[in-house]
Short mmCIF file of C-alpha atoms in Angstrom, two decimals:
data_model
loop_
_atom_site.label_atom_id
_atom_site.label_comp_id
_atom_site.label_asym_id
_atom_site.label_seq_id
_atom_site.Cartn_x
_atom_site.Cartn_y
_atom_site.Cartn_z
CA MET Z 1 71.50 -65.09 46.12
CA SER Z 2 69.20 -66.75 43.73
CA ILE Z 3 68.18 -64.89 40.54
CA GLN Z 4 64.50 -65.78 39.66
CA ILE Z 5 63.76 -65.67 35.85
CA SER Z 6 60.30 -66.75 34.59
CA ASN Z 7 60.04 -69.27 31.84
CA GLN Z 8 59.63 -67.83 28.49
CA GLU Z 9 58.12 -69.77 25.19
CA VAL Z 10 60.44 -68.96 21.98
CA SER Z 11 59.00 -70.15 18.53
CA GLU Z 12 62.32 -72.40 16.52
CA ASN Z 13 62.68 -72.54 12.98
CA GLY Z 14 59.54 -70.11 12.36
CA GLY Z 15 57.11 -73.23 13.19
CA GLY Z 16 54.63 -74.50 15.60
CA ARG Z 17 57.17 -76.00 18.42
CA LYS Z 18 58.21 -74.27 21.65
CA LYS Z 19 60.34 -74.96 24.46
CA ASN Z 20 61.27 -73.48 27.65
CA HIS Z 21 64.15 -71.83 28.98
CA LEU Z 22 66.81 -73.67 31.39
CA PRO Z 23 65.15 -73.99 34.90
CA ASN Z 24 65.91 -71.41 37.37
CA PHE Z 25 68.25 -72.59 39.30
CA LEU Z 26 69.98 -73.81 36.28
CA LEU Z 27 70.03 -69.97 35.36
CA SER Z 28 71.28 -69.12 38.85
CA VAL Z 29 73.99 -71.03 38.50
CA ARG Z 30 75.33 -70.33 35.36
CA LEU Z 31 75.26 -66.22 36.47
CA LYS Z 32 77.15 -67.49 39.47
CA TYR Z 33 79.72 -68.53 37.10
CA VAL Z 34 79.51 -65.75 34.91
CA LYS Z 35 80.05 -63.66 38.05
CA LEU Z 36 82.77 -65.59 39.45
CA GLY Z 37 84.50 -65.26 35.41
CA TYR Z 38 84.06 -61.44 35.82
CA HIS Z 39 85.22 -61.18 39.53
CA TYR Z 40 88.69 -63.18 37.86
CA LEU Z 41 89.07 -61.01 35.13
CA ILE Z 42 88.82 -57.43 37.45
CA SER Z 43 90.68 -59.42 40.12
CA ASN Z 44 94.00 -59.89 37.25
CA ALA Z 45 93.23 -57.38 34.61
CA LEU Z 46 96.51 -55.82 35.67
CA TYR Z 47 98.61 -58.86 35.01
CA LEU Z 48 96.82 -59.66 31.84
CA LEU Z 49 97.96 -56.36 30.66
CA LEU Z 50 101.44 -56.53 31.94
CA VAL Z 51 102.20 -59.89 30.52
CA PRO Z 52 102.52 -58.61 27.08
CA LEU Z 53 103.97 -55.99 27.84
CA LEU Z 54 106.72 -58.01 29.26
CA VAL Z 55 106.48 -60.50 26.07
CA ILE Z 56 107.46 -57.37 24.09
CA ALA Z 57 109.90 -56.00 26.25
CA SER Z 58 111.96 -59.23 26.62
CA ALA Z 59 111.39 -59.75 22.83
CA HIS Z 60 113.24 -56.27 22.35
CA LEU Z 61 115.88 -57.12 24.52
CA SER Z 62 116.91 -60.52 23.23
CA THR Z 63 117.72 -58.12 20.01
CA LEU Z 64 120.43 -56.12 21.98
CA ASN Z 65 124.12 -57.37 21.19
CA PHE Z 66 127.35 -56.64 22.75
CA GLN Z 67 127.80 -53.01 20.78
CA ASP Z 68 124.14 -51.71 21.71
CA LEU Z 69 125.52 -52.54 25.73
CA LEU Z 70 128.60 -51.14 25.43
CA GLN Z 71 127.04 -47.82 23.80
CA LEU Z 72 125.02 -47.58 27.03
CA TRP Z 73 128.14 -47.77 29.52
CA ASN Z 74 129.81 -44.98 27.04
CA HIS Z 75 126.53 -42.97 27.74
CA LEU Z 76 126.66 -43.56 31.14
CA LYS Z 77 130.04 -42.10 31.67
CA PHE Z 78 129.65 -39.30 29.76
CA ASN Z 79 126.48 -38.23 32.43
CA LEU Z 80 128.15 -39.94 35.56
CA VAL Z 81 126.92 -36.58 37.45
CA ALA Z 82 123.59 -37.53 36.42
CA PHE Z 83 123.44 -40.99 36.97
CA THR Z 84 125.15 -40.55 40.26
CA LEU Z 85 122.62 -37.85 41.53
CA GLY Z 86 119.72 -40.15 40.23
CA SER Z 87 120.71 -43.01 42.03
CA SER Z 88 121.24 -41.05 45.53
CA LEU Z 89 117.91 -39.70 44.94
CA MET Z 90 116.77 -43.16 44.46
CA VAL Z 91 118.09 -44.42 47.67
CA PHE Z 92 116.96 -41.75 49.68
CA LEU Z 93 113.44 -42.08 48.75
CA ALA Z 94 113.63 -45.65 49.21
CA THR Z 95 114.82 -44.90 52.95
CA LEU Z 96 112.53 -42.51 53.66
CA TYR Z 97 109.50 -44.79 52.22
CA PHE Z 98 110.39 -47.54 54.53
CA MET Z 99 111.52 -45.31 57.73
CA SER Z 100 107.99 -43.23 57.47
CA ARG Z 101 105.64 -46.42 56.70
CA PRO Z 102 103.07 -47.93 59.37
CA ARG Z 103 104.88 -50.18 61.63
CA LYS Z 104 103.23 -53.89 61.33
CA VAL Z 105 101.56 -55.20 64.09
CA TYR Z 106 101.64 -58.45 64.63
CA LEU Z 107 98.80 -60.94 67.28
CA VAL Z 108 101.46 -63.51 68.85
CA ASN Z 109 98.65 -65.38 70.53
CA PHE Z 110 95.47 -64.80 72.89
CA ALA Z 111 93.35 -67.38 75.32
CA CYS Z 112 89.92 -66.44 76.57
CA TYR Z 113 89.02 -67.58 80.15
CA LYS Z 114 86.98 -70.76 80.35
CA PRO Z 115 85.22 -70.52 83.96
CA ASP Z 116 85.66 -73.41 86.13
CA PRO Z 117 82.02 -76.05 85.97
CA ALA Z 118 80.27 -74.38 89.05
CA ARG Z 119 79.45 -71.49 87.25
CA PHE Z 120 77.29 -73.67 84.92
CA CYS Z 121 74.17 -71.37 84.42
CA THR Z 122 71.72 -74.30 82.50
CA ARG Z 123 68.35 -72.40 81.69
CA GLU Z 124 66.18 -74.07 84.40
CA ILE Z 125 68.54 -72.80 86.93
CA PHE Z 126 68.65 -68.89 85.93
CA VAL Z 127 64.52 -68.83 85.86
CA GLU Z 128 64.87 -71.17 89.42
CA ARG Z 129 67.67 -68.89 90.75
CA SER Z 130 65.75 -65.43 89.50
CA GLN Z 131 62.23 -66.51 91.30
CA LEU Z 132 64.26 -67.15 94.34
CA THR Z 133 65.45 -63.66 94.85
CA GLY Z 134 61.54 -62.56 95.21
CA SER Z 135 62.59 -59.07 93.27
CA PHE Z 136 60.60 -60.07 89.72
CA THR Z 137 57.05 -59.73 89.10
CA GLU Z 138 54.90 -63.08 87.97
CA GLU Z 139 54.64 -61.55 84.48
CA ASN Z 140 58.16 -60.14 84.41
CA MET Z 141 59.45 -63.76 85.23
CA ALA Z 142 57.46 -65.22 82.42
CA PHE Z 143 58.72 -62.55 80.11
CA GLN Z 144 62.37 -63.42 81.32
CA LYS Z 145 61.49 -67.00 80.45
CA LYS Z 146 60.45 -65.77 76.91
CA ILE Z 147 62.99 -64.07 76.20
CA LEU Z 148 65.73 -66.91 77.60
CA GLU Z 149 63.72 -69.56 75.22
CA ARG Z 150 64.47 -67.34 72.26
CA SER Z 151 67.70 -66.34 73.06
CA GLY Z 152 69.52 -68.91 71.27
CA LEU Z 153 71.73 -69.92 75.19
CA GLY Z 154 72.54 -73.34 75.47
CA GLN Z 155 72.95 -75.11 79.25
CA LYS Z 156 76.50 -74.80 79.55
CA THR Z 157 76.99 -70.57 79.89
CA TYR Z 158 77.95 -69.38 83.00
CA LEU Z 159 77.26 -66.97 85.80
CA PRO Z 160 79.34 -65.41 88.48
CA GLU Z 161 78.85 -66.94 92.23
CA ALA Z 162 77.61 -64.02 93.60
CA VAL Z 163 75.12 -63.97 91.40
CA LEU Z 164 74.19 -68.08 91.03
CA ARG Z 165 74.14 -67.76 95.25
CA VAL Z 166 70.71 -67.92 97.14
CA PRO Z 167 70.07 -64.78 98.13
CA PRO Z 168 72.60 -63.03 95.59
CA ASN Z 169 75.47 -61.04 97.25
CA PRO Z 170 75.95 -58.36 94.72
CA CYS Z 171 78.99 -56.18 96.72
CA MET Z 172 82.01 -54.46 95.46
CA ALA Z 173 84.13 -57.74 96.95
CA GLU Z 174 82.45 -60.12 94.88
CA ALA Z 175 82.98 -57.98 92.00
CA ARG Z 176 86.28 -57.19 92.31
CA LYS Z 177 86.96 -61.39 92.65
CA GLU Z 178 84.72 -62.04 89.19
CA ALA Z 179 87.40 -59.65 87.70
CA GLU Z 180 90.40 -60.73 89.06
CA ILE Z 181 88.98 -64.70 88.20
CA VAL Z 182 88.60 -63.83 84.73
CA MET Z 183 91.40 -61.37 84.00
CA PHE Z 184 94.16 -63.32 85.87
CA GLY Z 185 92.85 -66.28 84.44
CA ALA Z 186 92.90 -65.48 80.56
CA ILE Z 187 96.63 -63.24 81.14
CA ASP Z 188 98.36 -66.52 83.02
CA GLU Z 189 97.03 -69.09 79.82
CA LEU Z 190 98.37 -66.25 77.43
CA LEU Z 191 102.08 -65.75 79.10
CA GLU Z 192 101.88 -69.91 79.43
CA LYS Z 193 101.68 -69.67 75.23
CA THR Z 194 103.51 -67.07 74.22
CA GLY Z 195 106.88 -67.20 76.92
CA VAL Z 196 106.64 -63.63 77.34
CA LYS Z 197 107.98 -61.99 80.91
CA PRO Z 198 105.68 -59.84 82.54
CA LYS Z 199 108.47 -57.10 82.52
CA ASP Z 200 108.13 -57.16 78.80
CA ILE Z 201 105.32 -56.18 78.32
CA GLY Z 202 105.45 -52.04 77.37
CA ILE Z 203 101.83 -51.52 76.80
CA LEU Z 204 98.57 -52.76 78.90
CA ILE Z 205 95.25 -51.87 77.76
CA VAL Z 206 92.11 -53.23 79.78
CA ASN Z 207 88.81 -52.50 78.35
CA CYS Z 208 85.36 -53.19 80.79
CA SER Z 209 82.33 -51.12 79.94
CA LEU Z 210 80.45 -51.54 83.53
CA PHE Z 211 82.91 -52.17 86.30
CA ASN Z 212 85.60 -49.37 87.09
CA PRO Z 213 86.91 -49.44 90.46
CA THR Z 214 89.91 -47.84 92.11
CA PRO Z 215 92.66 -48.44 92.12
CA SER Z 216 91.64 -49.22 88.06
CA LEU Z 217 91.53 -52.85 86.47
CA SER Z 218 94.90 -51.91 84.67
CA ALA Z 219 96.56 -51.32 87.95
CA MET Z 220 95.46 -54.73 90.03
CA ILE Z 221 97.27 -56.49 86.24
CA VAL Z 222 100.15 -54.02 86.78
CA ASN Z 223 100.06 -55.57 90.80
CA ARG Z 224 99.46 -59.00 90.40
CA TYR Z 225 102.09 -59.27 87.72
CA LYS Z 226 104.46 -57.03 89.17
CA LEU Z 227 104.91 -55.07 85.33
CA ARG Z 228 107.46 -52.49 85.05
CA GLY Z 229 107.32 -48.65 86.05
CA ASN Z 230 107.27 -46.76 82.76
CA ILE Z 231 104.47 -49.01 81.39
CA LEU Z 232 101.92 -47.21 79.49
CA SER Z 233 98.61 -48.11 81.65
CA TYR Z 234 94.98 -47.60 80.10
CA ASN Z 235 91.62 -48.62 81.52
CA LEU Z 236 88.46 -48.21 79.01
CA GLY Z 237 85.32 -47.89 80.60
CA GLY Z 238 81.74 -47.47 79.28
CA MET Z 239 82.13 -48.37 75.79
CA GLY Z 240 80.24 -51.42 75.54
CA CYS Z 241 80.58 -54.95 73.44
CA SER Z 242 82.67 -53.41 70.70
CA ALA Z 243 84.94 -51.93 73.36
CA GLY Z 244 87.46 -54.47 73.01
CA LEU Z 245 87.70 -53.73 68.80
CA ILE Z 246 88.52 -49.64 70.34
CA SER Z 247 91.28 -51.63 72.67
CA ILE Z 248 92.87 -53.30 69.36
CA ASP Z 249 92.68 -49.76 67.52
CA LEU Z 250 94.44 -48.08 70.46
CA ALA Z 251 97.22 -50.41 70.71
CA LYS Z 252 97.86 -50.51 67.06
CA GLN Z 253 98.31 -46.74 67.55
CA MET Z 254 100.56 -46.78 70.58
CA LEU Z 255 102.49 -49.70 68.74
CA GLN Z 256 103.59 -47.27 65.59
CA VAL Z 257 105.32 -44.73 67.98
CA HIS Z 258 106.87 -47.22 70.15
CA PRO Z 259 109.06 -49.68 68.39
CA ASN Z 260 109.96 -53.11 69.58
CA SER Z 261 107.15 -53.28 72.28
CA TYR Z 262 104.51 -55.73 73.28
CA ALA Z 263 100.82 -54.41 73.81
CA LEU Z 264 98.59 -56.78 76.07
CA VAL Z 265 94.77 -56.00 75.79
CA VAL Z 266 92.82 -57.78 77.77
CA SER Z 267 89.21 -57.58 77.01
CA MET Z 268 86.07 -58.68 79.59
CA GLU Z 269 82.76 -57.59 81.48
CA ASN Z 270 81.43 -57.95 84.90
CA ILE Z 271 78.51 -59.21 86.02
CA THR Z 272 78.39 -59.15 89.62
CA LEU Z 273 77.42 -55.26 90.14
CA ASN Z 274 75.73 -55.30 87.34
CA TRP Z 275 72.62 -57.51 87.44
CA TYR Z 276 69.11 -55.76 87.29
CA PHE Z 277 66.88 -56.79 90.13
CA GLY Z 278 64.07 -54.57 88.94
CA ASN Z 279 60.91 -55.04 87.03
CA ASP Z 280 61.60 -52.95 83.95
CA ARG Z 281 61.34 -54.86 81.03
CA SER Z 282 63.66 -52.93 78.50
CA MET Z 283 66.46 -53.65 81.59
CA LEU Z 284 65.53 -57.12 81.61
CA VAL Z 285 66.94 -58.55 78.60
CA SER Z 286 70.49 -58.04 79.60
CA ASN Z 287 69.99 -60.40 82.48
CA CYS Z 288 69.22 -63.42 79.87
CA LEU Z 289 71.92 -62.79 77.59
CA PHE Z 290 75.15 -61.34 79.17
CA ARG Z 291 77.21 -64.09 80.63
CA MET Z 292 81.02 -64.59 82.16
CA GLY Z 293 83.77 -64.49 79.90
CA GLY Z 294 86.87 -62.45 79.25
CA ALA Z 295 90.11 -62.64 76.97
CA ALA Z 296 93.93 -61.37 77.02
CA ILE Z 297 95.56 -60.66 73.25
CA LEU Z 298 99.27 -60.29 72.80
CA LEU Z 299 100.26 -57.80 70.64
CA SER Z 300 104.13 -57.19 68.52
CA ASN Z 301 105.68 -54.85 66.22
CA ARG Z 302 108.68 -56.51 66.70
CA ALA Z 303 109.86 -58.40 62.86
CA SER Z 304 111.47 -61.16 64.92
CA ASP Z 305 107.91 -62.21 66.22
CA ARG Z 306 106.24 -62.58 62.57
CA ARG Z 307 107.56 -66.01 62.32
CA ARG Z 308 105.90 -67.34 65.53
CA SER Z 309 102.73 -64.83 65.70
CA LYS Z 310 99.68 -65.99 63.92
CA TYR Z 311 97.99 -62.80 62.54
CA GLN Z 312 98.89 -59.31 61.03
CA LEU Z 313 96.54 -57.01 61.78
CA ILE Z 314 95.53 -55.35 58.25
CA HIS Z 315 92.53 -52.76 59.25
CA THR Z 316 91.06 -51.12 61.87
CA VAL Z 317 87.67 -48.83 61.00
CA ARG Z 318 85.44 -47.39 63.90
CA THR Z 319 82.22 -45.74 63.28
CA HIS Z 320 80.70 -43.74 65.99
CA LYS Z 321 76.78 -42.71 65.50
CA GLY Z 322 76.79 -40.26 69.15
CA ALA Z 323 75.83 -37.18 67.78
CA ASP Z 324 72.52 -38.86 66.82
CA ASP Z 325 69.99 -38.75 69.80
CA LYS Z 326 68.18 -41.83 69.05
CA SER Z 327 71.80 -43.40 68.74
CA PHE Z 328 72.87 -42.33 71.80
CA GLY Z 329 70.41 -43.23 73.72
CA CYS Z 330 69.37 -46.88 72.59
CA VAL Z 331 71.61 -48.39 75.23
CA PHE Z 332 71.78 -46.69 78.31
CA GLN Z 333 72.62 -47.30 81.82
CA ARG Z 334 70.06 -45.85 84.28
CA GLU Z 335 68.20 -46.30 87.32
CA ASP Z 336 64.22 -47.70 86.89
CA ASP Z 337 61.22 -46.07 88.61
CA CYS Z 338 62.67 -48.10 92.34
CA ARG Z 339 65.96 -46.46 92.12
CA ASN Z 340 67.41 -50.13 90.77
CA ILE Z 341 70.52 -49.78 88.17
CA GLY Z 342 70.57 -51.54 85.06
CA VAL Z 343 70.94 -51.52 81.05
CA SER Z 344 67.64 -50.40 79.40
CA LEU Z 345 67.65 -51.36 75.59
CA SER Z 346 65.76 -49.65 73.01
CA LYS Z 347 63.30 -50.63 70.72
CA ASP Z 348 65.47 -48.66 68.15
CA LEU Z 349 68.43 -51.43 68.68
CA MET Z 350 68.34 -52.65 65.23
CA ALA Z 351 67.93 -49.98 63.26
CA VAL Z 352 70.29 -48.28 64.99
CA ALA Z 353 72.75 -50.79 64.80
CA GLY Z 354 71.75 -51.25 61.13
CA GLU Z 355 72.77 -47.80 60.20
CA ALA Z 356 75.88 -47.86 62.01
CA LEU Z 357 76.81 -50.94 60.40
CA LYS Z 358 76.15 -49.59 57.15
CA THR Z 359 78.30 -46.46 57.75
CA ASN Z 360 81.02 -48.96 58.70
CA ILE Z 361 81.36 -51.10 55.51
CA THR Z 362 81.17 -47.81 53.36
CA THR Z 363 84.01 -47.06 55.20
CA LEU Z 364 85.66 -50.79 55.16
CA GLY Z 365 84.69 -51.71 51.75
CA PRO Z 366 87.11 -49.87 49.57
CA LEU Z 367 89.66 -51.11 51.53
CA VAL Z 368 89.32 -55.15 51.30
CA LEU Z 369 86.85 -55.46 48.57
CA PRO Z 370 87.84 -56.41 45.36
CA MET Z 371 88.15 -54.03 42.63
CA SER Z 372 85.61 -56.25 40.78
CA GLU Z 373 83.03 -55.78 43.52
CA GLN Z 374 83.95 -51.97 43.75
CA LEU Z 375 82.98 -51.29 40.57
CA LEU Z 376 79.72 -53.20 40.24
CA PHE Z 377 78.85 -51.43 43.97
CA LEU Z 378 79.82 -47.82 41.85
CA ALA Z 379 77.82 -48.51 38.96
CA THR Z 380 74.57 -49.46 40.72
CA LEU Z 381 75.44 -46.11 42.52
CA VAL Z 382 75.53 -44.18 39.23
CA ALA Z 383 72.36 -45.65 38.31
CA ARG Z 384 70.20 -44.76 41.21
CA LYS Z 385 71.84 -41.45 42.20
CA VAL Z 386 72.62 -40.38 38.67
CA LEU Z 387 70.73 -42.00 35.81
CA LYS Z 388 67.62 -42.23 38.50
CA MET Z 389 66.65 -45.89 37.85
CA LYS Z 390 64.45 -47.66 39.91
CA ILE Z 391 66.88 -50.66 40.78
CA LYS Z 392 67.86 -52.65 44.27
CA PRO Z 393 70.97 -51.12 45.72
CA TYR Z 394 74.13 -53.53 44.86
CA ILE Z 395 75.05 -55.34 48.38
CA PRO Z 396 78.78 -56.09 47.67
CA ASP Z 397 79.58 -60.03 48.23
CA PHE Z 398 82.03 -59.80 51.34
CA LYS Z 399 82.65 -63.64 51.13
CA LEU Z 400 85.01 -62.29 47.88
CA ALA Z 401 86.90 -60.16 51.17
CA PHE Z 402 87.13 -62.53 53.88
CA GLU Z 403 87.43 -66.06 54.65
CA HIS Z 404 86.15 -66.07 58.07
CA PHE Z 405 83.44 -63.34 59.74
CA CYS Z 406 83.41 -63.13 63.63
CA ILE Z 407 80.08 -61.02 64.62
CA HIS Z 408 79.74 -60.16 68.44
CA ALA Z 409 77.22 -62.87 69.64
CA GLY Z 410 74.97 -59.93 70.51
CA GLY Z 411 72.30 -62.17 70.52
CA ARG Z 412 69.92 -63.97 68.03
CA ALA Z 413 68.09 -61.50 66.47
CA VAL Z 414 71.57 -59.37 65.63
CA LEU Z 415 73.18 -62.46 64.53
CA ASP Z 416 70.17 -63.29 62.28
CA GLU Z 417 70.35 -59.75 60.38
CA MET Z 418 73.81 -59.66 59.92
CA GLU Z 419 73.35 -63.04 57.85
CA LYS Z 420 70.63 -61.79 55.85
CA ASN Z 421 72.33 -58.10 55.10
CA LEU Z 422 75.87 -59.76 53.94
CA GLU Z 423 74.21 -62.72 52.74
CA LEU Z 424 76.36 -65.09 54.72
CA SER Z 425 76.16 -69.10 55.24
CA ASP Z 426 75.80 -70.98 58.03
CA TRP Z 427 79.24 -71.94 57.78
CA HIS Z 428 80.09 -68.58 58.27
CA MET Z 429 77.87 -67.76 60.80
CA GLU Z 430 78.97 -71.22 62.77
CA PRO Z 431 81.30 -69.35 65.45
CA SER Z 432 79.19 -66.97 66.28
CA ARG Z 433 76.29 -68.74 66.71
CA MET Z 434 78.19 -71.93 68.40
CA THR Z 435 79.87 -68.84 71.21
CA LEU Z 436 76.50 -67.21 71.73
CA TYR Z 437 75.13 -71.06 72.52
CA ARG Z 438 77.93 -72.00 74.48
CA PHE Z 439 78.96 -69.14 76.50
CA GLY Z 440 76.42 -66.16 75.61
CA ASN Z 441 76.97 -62.89 75.43
CA THR Z 442 80.58 -62.34 76.92
CA SER Z 443 80.29 -58.78 75.14
CA SER Z 444 83.41 -57.29 74.25
CA SER Z 445 85.29 -60.78 74.43
CA SER Z 446 82.68 -62.96 72.59
CA LEU Z 447 84.73 -61.93 69.46
CA TRP Z 448 87.93 -63.80 70.99
CA TYR Z 449 85.74 -67.13 71.53
CA GLU Z 450 84.42 -66.97 68.17
CA LEU Z 451 88.11 -66.87 66.29
CA ALA Z 452 89.13 -69.74 68.69
CA TYR Z 453 86.26 -71.80 67.49
CA THR Z 454 87.16 -71.21 63.93
CA GLU Z 455 90.92 -72.42 64.84
CA ALA Z 456 89.57 -75.63 66.81
CA LYS Z 457 87.82 -76.44 63.57
CA GLY Z 458 91.19 -76.54 61.75
CA ARG Z 459 89.46 -73.93 59.24
CA ILE Z 460 92.80 -71.18 59.60
CA ARG Z 461 94.65 -71.53 56.52
CA ARG Z 462 97.91 -69.00 56.20
CA GLY Z 463 96.53 -66.30 53.74
CA ASP Z 464 93.01 -66.51 55.46
CA ARG Z 465 91.47 -62.80 56.07
CA THR Z 466 89.08 -62.80 59.40
CA TRP Z 467 86.05 -59.64 59.73
CA GLN Z 468 85.98 -58.99 63.41
CA ILE Z 469 82.85 -56.30 63.87
CA ALA Z 470 81.41 -55.64 67.13
CA PHE Z 471 78.53 -53.31 67.76
CA GLY Z 472 78.40 -51.31 71.52
CA SER Z 473 77.10 -48.52 73.18
CA GLY Z 474 77.22 -44.80 72.04
CA PHE Z 475 76.66 -45.93 69.36
CA LYS Z 476 79.54 -47.81 67.38
CA CYS Z 477 80.40 -50.20 65.25
CA ASN Z 478 83.68 -51.00 65.09
CA SER Z 479 86.32 -53.48 62.48
CA ALA Z 480 89.37 -55.35 62.93
CA VAL Z 481 90.56 -56.96 59.63
CA TRP Z 482 93.24 -60.21 60.72
CA LYS Z 483 95.27 -62.03 57.84
CA ALA Z 484 96.85 -64.93 59.00
CA LEU Z 485 100.37 -65.60 59.25
CA ARG Z 486 100.60 -69.41 59.14
CA THR Z 487 98.22 -72.47 59.60
CA ILE Z 488 96.64 -72.93 62.93
CA ASN Z 489 97.16 -76.81 63.89
CA PRO Z 490 94.21 -77.14 66.30
CA ALA Z 491 95.82 -80.39 67.60
CA LYS Z 492 99.03 -78.57 68.65
CA GLU Z 493 96.05 -75.33 70.42
CA LYS Z 494 94.92 -74.78 73.64
CA ASN Z 495 91.38 -73.04 73.86
CA PRO Z 496 88.12 -73.31 75.75
CA TRP Z 497 87.08 -75.08 72.68
CA MET Z 498 89.04 -78.01 72.31
CA ASP Z 499 87.59 -80.54 75.09
CA GLU Z 500 84.32 -80.59 73.21
CA ILE Z 501 85.26 -79.21 69.88
CA HIS Z 502 83.93 -82.47 68.43
CA GLU Z 503 80.38 -81.68 69.37
CA PHE Z 504 79.81 -78.85 67.25
CA PRO Z 505 78.31 -77.29 65.84
CA VAL Z 506 74.98 -78.25 66.82
CA HIS Z 507 71.37 -77.36 66.02
CA VAL Z 508 69.78 -74.25 67.87
CA PRO Z 509 66.29 -74.93 68.16
CA ARG Z 510 64.13 -71.27 67.56
CA ILE Z 511 62.80 -71.85 71.20
CA ALA Z 512 64.19 -74.37 73.81
CA PRO Z 513 61.58 -74.72 76.11
CA VAL Z 514 62.33 -74.33 79.99
CA ASN Z 515 61.46 -77.48 81.81
CA SER Z 516 59.33 -76.68 84.41
CA SER Z 517 60.30 -77.82 88.41
#
């Protein structure tokens, strides 16, 4: 953020000569480097304090001679009991520490499903097939067209066969077919990448918000891959687009109590039975944004897997605002006046999301932000709350904590607000915007298409930190922080971007007209 400072005239040497201060952009550059210097100083303060102490200690030790060391040894011999007890206590405490500390959770690999080109849904196909259903009024077709033109979606998103068919065929059999294609496609690729046998998987977590058949989606996976009988299986429903990170957090908790285990997480949404065929505008927006997709992720707590894993899970932070009625009802599945079922989006959605984000980053900030940013935040907080000074709240610079950002591609408006509030650059927003453009809103799996994009661009370096953040019904805001364990070589990767990554990024116009037939 540039800081504007007005030019001032000052007298020089008591005479009439006057000159201007530095131009505003030079002042901004200077202040930028002052802040970077401050950040470096605070971040390395511990080392700067320790170095003089180590120098003094080294100088003192260098003055010791053989007689001094012999005297120290004799002193220890006369206090053998105390020395032995002290050493035993240190060993006991060290053992207790290593036994009780949390197990490290590694992301071995992940896979994103890429549908067949036959499932392509251009903007024109969307409008054409929607008109052919005969379900929508002329005014609401114009409304959907307007939303679609401003959505940020491109011409190669995917919809299931049952929705693209004329007439559409949204039935249970077609919904199961879509779920199987997406889940099994992602899992097959993941098992091929990792070489893990299905019988080695001890924990299975599946999340799909709107499609929950009996037997469950998790049972479908157990049956397909003949997973072992004592597998710990979970099926999460109704938790919205942030359910993927809830699944990651649940897997993390399970891996803390089950040593030497693999956890398979599957994140997806089902379109077939959740396409809205009514004329309530609050429910029509989801038709324009949601598209077909899914992801499978393999987590491990085995120390032997660290070497081949891509990332280590550092933090998960979950925020739930469901106690507030406005937050609870802003994303709501219901029937319209004609008994058509759809998901209604409230006009309060962006405000509710902003409050949830604020709560989430307030918890996450102290865990990830460098001390320099925390001190600045604390100073402005004290100035505003205690000293009653009229200054703007300080927004911490999360770019100092993370190299990469994966923000749920829920829609263009969400991404615009996140970019503005977190003061992110186009480069930081690129994975999210390109995912929205290429694949649309794939619900809880969108974060993994974004991470796959970052990998395909060759941006992941060893030690890089990635922040995944997603919003979901309820209302929830959830975060996960990953640290790269190795540099990702895109030439060795297989993901849905690899055969076309050279085409990205692309310019996404604010309005992309739908060509009339």
